[in-house]
CSV table of C-alpha atoms in Angstrom, one decimal:
chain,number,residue,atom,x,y,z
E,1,UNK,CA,0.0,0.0,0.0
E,2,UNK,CA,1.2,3.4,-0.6
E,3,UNK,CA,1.5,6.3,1.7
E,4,UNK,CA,4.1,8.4,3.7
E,5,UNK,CA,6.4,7.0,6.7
E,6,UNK,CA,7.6,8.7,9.6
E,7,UNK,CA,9.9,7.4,11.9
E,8,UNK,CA,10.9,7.4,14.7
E,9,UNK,CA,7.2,7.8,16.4
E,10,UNK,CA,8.9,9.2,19.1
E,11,UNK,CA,12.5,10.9,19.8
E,12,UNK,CA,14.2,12.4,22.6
E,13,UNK,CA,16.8,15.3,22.0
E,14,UNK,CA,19.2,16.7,24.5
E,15,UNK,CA,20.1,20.3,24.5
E,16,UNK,CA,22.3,20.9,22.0
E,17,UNK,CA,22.0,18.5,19.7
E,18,UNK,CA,20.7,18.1,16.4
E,19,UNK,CA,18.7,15.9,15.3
E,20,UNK,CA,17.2,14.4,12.1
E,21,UNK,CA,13.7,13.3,11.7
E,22,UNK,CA,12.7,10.9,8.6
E,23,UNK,CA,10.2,11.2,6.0
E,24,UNK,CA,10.1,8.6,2.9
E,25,UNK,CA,6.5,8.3,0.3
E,26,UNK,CA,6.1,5.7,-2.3
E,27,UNK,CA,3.2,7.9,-3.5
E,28,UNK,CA,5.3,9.5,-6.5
E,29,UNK,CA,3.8,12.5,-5.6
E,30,UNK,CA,6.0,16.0,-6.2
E,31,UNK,CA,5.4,18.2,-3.2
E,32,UNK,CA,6.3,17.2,-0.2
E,33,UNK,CA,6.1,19.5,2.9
E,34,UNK,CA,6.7,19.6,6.7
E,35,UNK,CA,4.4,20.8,9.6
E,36,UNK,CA,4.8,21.5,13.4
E,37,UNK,CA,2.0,21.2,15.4
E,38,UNK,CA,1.6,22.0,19.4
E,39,UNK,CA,-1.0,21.0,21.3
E,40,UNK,CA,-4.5,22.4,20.5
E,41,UNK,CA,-2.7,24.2,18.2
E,42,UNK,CA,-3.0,24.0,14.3
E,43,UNK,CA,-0.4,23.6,11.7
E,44,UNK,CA,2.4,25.4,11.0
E,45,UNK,CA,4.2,25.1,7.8
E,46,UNK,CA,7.9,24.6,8.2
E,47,UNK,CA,9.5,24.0,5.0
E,48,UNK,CA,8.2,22.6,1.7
E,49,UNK,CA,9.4,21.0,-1.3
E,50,UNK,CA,7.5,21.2,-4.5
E,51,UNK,CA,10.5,19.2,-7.0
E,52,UNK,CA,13.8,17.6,-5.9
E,53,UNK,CA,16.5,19.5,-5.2
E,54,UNK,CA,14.4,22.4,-4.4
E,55,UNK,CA,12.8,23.7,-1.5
E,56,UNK,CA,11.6,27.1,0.4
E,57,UNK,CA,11.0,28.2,3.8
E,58,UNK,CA,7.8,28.3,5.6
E,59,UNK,CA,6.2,30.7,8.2
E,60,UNK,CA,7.9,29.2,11.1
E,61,UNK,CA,12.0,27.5,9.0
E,62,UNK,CA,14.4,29.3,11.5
E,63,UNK,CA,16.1,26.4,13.3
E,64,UNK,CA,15.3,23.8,11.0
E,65,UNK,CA,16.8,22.8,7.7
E,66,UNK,CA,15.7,20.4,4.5
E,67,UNK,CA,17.0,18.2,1.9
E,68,UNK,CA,15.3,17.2,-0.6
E,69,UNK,CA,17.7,14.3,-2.6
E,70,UNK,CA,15.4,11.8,-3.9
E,71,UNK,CA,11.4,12.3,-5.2
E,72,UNK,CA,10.5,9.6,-1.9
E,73,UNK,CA,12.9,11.4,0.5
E,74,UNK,CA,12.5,14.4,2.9
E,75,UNK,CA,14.6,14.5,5.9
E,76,UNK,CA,13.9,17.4,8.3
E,77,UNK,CA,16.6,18.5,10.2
E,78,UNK,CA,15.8,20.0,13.9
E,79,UNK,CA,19.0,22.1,14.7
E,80,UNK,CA,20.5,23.3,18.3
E,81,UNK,CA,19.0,26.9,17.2
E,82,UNK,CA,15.4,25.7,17.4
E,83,UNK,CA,14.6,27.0,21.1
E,84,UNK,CA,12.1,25.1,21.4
E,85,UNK,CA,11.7,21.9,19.6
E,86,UNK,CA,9.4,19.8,21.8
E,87,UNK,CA,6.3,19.3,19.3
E,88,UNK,CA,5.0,16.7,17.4
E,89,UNK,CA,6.0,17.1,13.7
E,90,UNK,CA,4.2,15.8,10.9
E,91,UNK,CA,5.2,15.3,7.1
E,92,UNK,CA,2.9,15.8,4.4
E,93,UNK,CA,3.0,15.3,0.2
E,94,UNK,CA,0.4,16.0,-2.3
E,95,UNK,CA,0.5,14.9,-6.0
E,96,UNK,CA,0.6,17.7,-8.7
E,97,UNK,CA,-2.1,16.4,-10.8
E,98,UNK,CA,-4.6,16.1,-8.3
E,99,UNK,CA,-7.6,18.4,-8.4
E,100,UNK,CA,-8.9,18.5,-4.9
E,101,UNK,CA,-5.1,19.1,-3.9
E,102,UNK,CA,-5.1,17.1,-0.8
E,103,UNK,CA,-2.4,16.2,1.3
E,104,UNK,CA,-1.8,12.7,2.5
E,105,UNK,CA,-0.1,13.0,6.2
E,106,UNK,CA,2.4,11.0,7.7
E,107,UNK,CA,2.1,9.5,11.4
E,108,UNK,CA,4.0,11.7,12.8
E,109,UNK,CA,7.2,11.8,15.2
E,110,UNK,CA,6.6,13.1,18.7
E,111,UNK,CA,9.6,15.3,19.6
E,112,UNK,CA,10.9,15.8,23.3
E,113,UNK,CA,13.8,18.2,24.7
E,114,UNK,CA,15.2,16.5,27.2
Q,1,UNK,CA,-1.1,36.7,5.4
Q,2,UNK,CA,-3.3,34.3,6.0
Q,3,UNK,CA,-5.6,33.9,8.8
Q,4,UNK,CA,-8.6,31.5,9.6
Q,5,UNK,CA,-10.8,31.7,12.5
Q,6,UNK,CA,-12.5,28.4,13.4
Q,7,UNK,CA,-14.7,28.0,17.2
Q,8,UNK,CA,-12.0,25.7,19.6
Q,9,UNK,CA,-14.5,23.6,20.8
Q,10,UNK,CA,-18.1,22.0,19.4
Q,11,UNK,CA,-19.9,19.5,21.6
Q,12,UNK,CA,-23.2,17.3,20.3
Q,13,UNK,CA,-25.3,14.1,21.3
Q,14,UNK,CA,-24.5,10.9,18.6
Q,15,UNK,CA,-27.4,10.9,15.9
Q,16,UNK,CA,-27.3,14.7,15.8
Q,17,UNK,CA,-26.1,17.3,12.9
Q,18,UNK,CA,-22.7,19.9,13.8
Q,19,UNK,CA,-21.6,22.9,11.7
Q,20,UNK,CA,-18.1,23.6,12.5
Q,21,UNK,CA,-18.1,27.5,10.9
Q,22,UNK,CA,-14.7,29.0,9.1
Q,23,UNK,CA,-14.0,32.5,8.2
Q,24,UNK,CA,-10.8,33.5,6.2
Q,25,UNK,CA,-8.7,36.2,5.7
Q,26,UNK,CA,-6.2,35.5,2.5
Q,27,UNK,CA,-4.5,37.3,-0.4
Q,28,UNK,CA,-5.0,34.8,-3.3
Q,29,UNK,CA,-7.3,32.5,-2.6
Q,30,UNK,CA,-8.0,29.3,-4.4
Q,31,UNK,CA,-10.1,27.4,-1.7
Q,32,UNK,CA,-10.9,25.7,1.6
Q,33,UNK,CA,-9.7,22.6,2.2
Q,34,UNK,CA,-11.3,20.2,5.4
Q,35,UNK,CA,-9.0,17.8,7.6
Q,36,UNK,CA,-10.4,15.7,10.5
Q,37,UNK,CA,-7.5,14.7,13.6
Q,38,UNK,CA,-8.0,12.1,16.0
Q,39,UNK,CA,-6.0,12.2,19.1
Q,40,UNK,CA,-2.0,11.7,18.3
Q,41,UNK,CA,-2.8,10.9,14.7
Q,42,UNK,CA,-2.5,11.4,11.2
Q,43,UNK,CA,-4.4,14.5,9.5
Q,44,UNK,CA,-6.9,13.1,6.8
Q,45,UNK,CA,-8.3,15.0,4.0
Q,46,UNK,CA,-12.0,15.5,4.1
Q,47,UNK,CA,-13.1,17.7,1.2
Q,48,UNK,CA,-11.9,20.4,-1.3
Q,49,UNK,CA,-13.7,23.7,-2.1
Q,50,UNK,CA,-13.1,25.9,-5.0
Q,51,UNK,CA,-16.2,27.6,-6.0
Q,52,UNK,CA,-19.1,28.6,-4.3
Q,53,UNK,CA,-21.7,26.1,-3.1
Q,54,UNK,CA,-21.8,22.5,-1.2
Q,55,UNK,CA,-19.9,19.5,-2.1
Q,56,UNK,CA,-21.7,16.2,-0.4
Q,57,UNK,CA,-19.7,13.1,0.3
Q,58,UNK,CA,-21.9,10.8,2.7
Q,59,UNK,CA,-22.2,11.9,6.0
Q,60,UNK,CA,-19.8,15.0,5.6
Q,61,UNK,CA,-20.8,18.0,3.1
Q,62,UNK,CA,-18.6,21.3,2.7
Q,63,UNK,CA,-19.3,24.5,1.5
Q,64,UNK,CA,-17.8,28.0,0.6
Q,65,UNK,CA,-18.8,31.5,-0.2
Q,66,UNK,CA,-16.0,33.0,-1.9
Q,67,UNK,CA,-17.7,36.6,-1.0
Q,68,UNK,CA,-18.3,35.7,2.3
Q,69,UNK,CA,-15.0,34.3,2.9
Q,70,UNK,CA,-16.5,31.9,4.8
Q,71,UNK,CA,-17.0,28.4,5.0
Q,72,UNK,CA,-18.6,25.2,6.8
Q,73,UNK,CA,-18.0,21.9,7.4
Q,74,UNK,CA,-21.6,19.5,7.9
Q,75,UNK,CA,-21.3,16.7,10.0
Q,76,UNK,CA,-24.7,14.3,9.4
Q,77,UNK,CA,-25.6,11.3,11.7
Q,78,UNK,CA,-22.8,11.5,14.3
Q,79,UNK,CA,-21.0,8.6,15.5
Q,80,UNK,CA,-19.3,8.4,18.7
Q,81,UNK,CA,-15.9,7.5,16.3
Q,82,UNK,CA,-16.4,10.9,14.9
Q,83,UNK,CA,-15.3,12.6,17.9
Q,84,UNK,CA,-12.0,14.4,16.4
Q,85,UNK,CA,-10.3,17.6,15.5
Q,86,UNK,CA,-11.4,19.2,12.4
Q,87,UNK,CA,-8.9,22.1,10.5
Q,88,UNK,CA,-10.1,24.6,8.0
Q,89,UNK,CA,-7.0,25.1,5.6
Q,90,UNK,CA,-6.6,27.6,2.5
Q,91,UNK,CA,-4.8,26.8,-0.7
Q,92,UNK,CA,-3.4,30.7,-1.5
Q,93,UNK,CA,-1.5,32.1,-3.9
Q,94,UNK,CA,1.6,31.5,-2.0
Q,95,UNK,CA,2.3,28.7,-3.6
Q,96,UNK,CA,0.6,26.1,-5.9
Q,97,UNK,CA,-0.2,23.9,-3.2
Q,98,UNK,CA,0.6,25.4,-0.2
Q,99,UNK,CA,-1.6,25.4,2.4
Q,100,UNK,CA,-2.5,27.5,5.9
Q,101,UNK,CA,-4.4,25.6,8.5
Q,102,UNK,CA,-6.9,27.0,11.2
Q,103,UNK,CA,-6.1,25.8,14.6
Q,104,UNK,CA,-8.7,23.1,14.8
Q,105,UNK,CA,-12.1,22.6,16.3
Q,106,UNK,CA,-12.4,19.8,19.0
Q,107,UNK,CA,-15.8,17.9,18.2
Q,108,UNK,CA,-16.4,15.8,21.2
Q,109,UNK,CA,-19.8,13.3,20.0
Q,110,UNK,CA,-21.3,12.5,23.5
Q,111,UNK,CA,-23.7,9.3,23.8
């Protein structure tokens, strides 16, 4: 079946420290786009990727970074300058020819400051 | 910007019909986009409006007036499962596909 895989569910991050979150589809679709939500709080767009080996900031990119290598690959990147990481960040991609332009979600990965 | 405007909270008995309201503020706009949230999960698209009017898929419509910039999601027949979040989210000119999410409405379906 196709769809969008997150991993890990959950990760634990020291001060300091970077860490990478993973995000692989087998969708083929173009865009794909990362969001950070806290709690009862909507989405907030981070970075997105609408071909490979191109990307653009979101409202919210200072402290994180992108690649975007592969079509099926889009690491996000949570750097020591995020001041406040702790959210749960969810990946999303949406296929160019579709007309209702709706984005199929990842599970997530729950992100704690430890 | 963009900003959207959705109520934080809707409560209703199972059986019963909700209108979760959203009003918009946008440069650009291309249309209102529904997602529904359980607890710790995954976002799932619900329904895509361009142009004015409702758009009916089973137990869930949507509709937008573009003058208005204002739009609704239906919920028909509640069931205890659909007890969720629900985001409003515009597709601007920003970018192609882009879009700005509300900040959710909790719908709690009590028995």
């Amino acid at each position: 079946d196709g769809g969008i895989t997150q991993s890990p569910k959950y990760l634990f991050r020291k001060e300091g420290q970077n860490v990478t979150l993973s995000c692989e589809q087998n969708l083929n679709h173009d865009a794909m786009y990362w969001y950070r939500q806290d709690p009862g709080q909507g989405l907030r767009l981070i970075y997105y990727s609408q071909i490979v080996n191109d990307f653009q900031k979101g409202d919210i990119a200072e402290g994180y970074s992108v690649s975007r290598e592969k079509k099926e690959s889009f690491p996000l990147t949570v750097t020591s300058a995020q001041k406040n990481p702790t959210a749960f960040y969810l990946c999303a991609s949406s296929a160019r020819q579709a007309t209702n332009y709706g984005y199929t979600f990842g599970s997530g990965t729950r992100l704690t400051v430890v | 910007g963009q900003s959207l405007e959705q109520p934080s909270e809707v409560t209703a008995v199972e059986g019963a019909i909700v209108q979760i309201n959203c009003t918009y503020q946008t440069s650009g706009f291309y249309g209102l986009s529904w997602y529904q949230q359980h607890d710790g999960g995954a976002p799932t698209f619900l329904s895509y409006n361009a142009l004015d009017g409702l758009e009916e898929t089973g137990r869930f419509s949507s509709f937008l007036s573009r003058s208005d910039s204002y739009g609704y999601l239906l919920l028909q027949e509640l069931q205890m499962k659909d007890s969720a979040s629900y985001f409003c989210a515009v597709r601007h000119s920003g970018s192609a596909r882009q879009l700005t999410f509300g900040s959710g409405t909790q719908l709690t379906v009590l028995p």
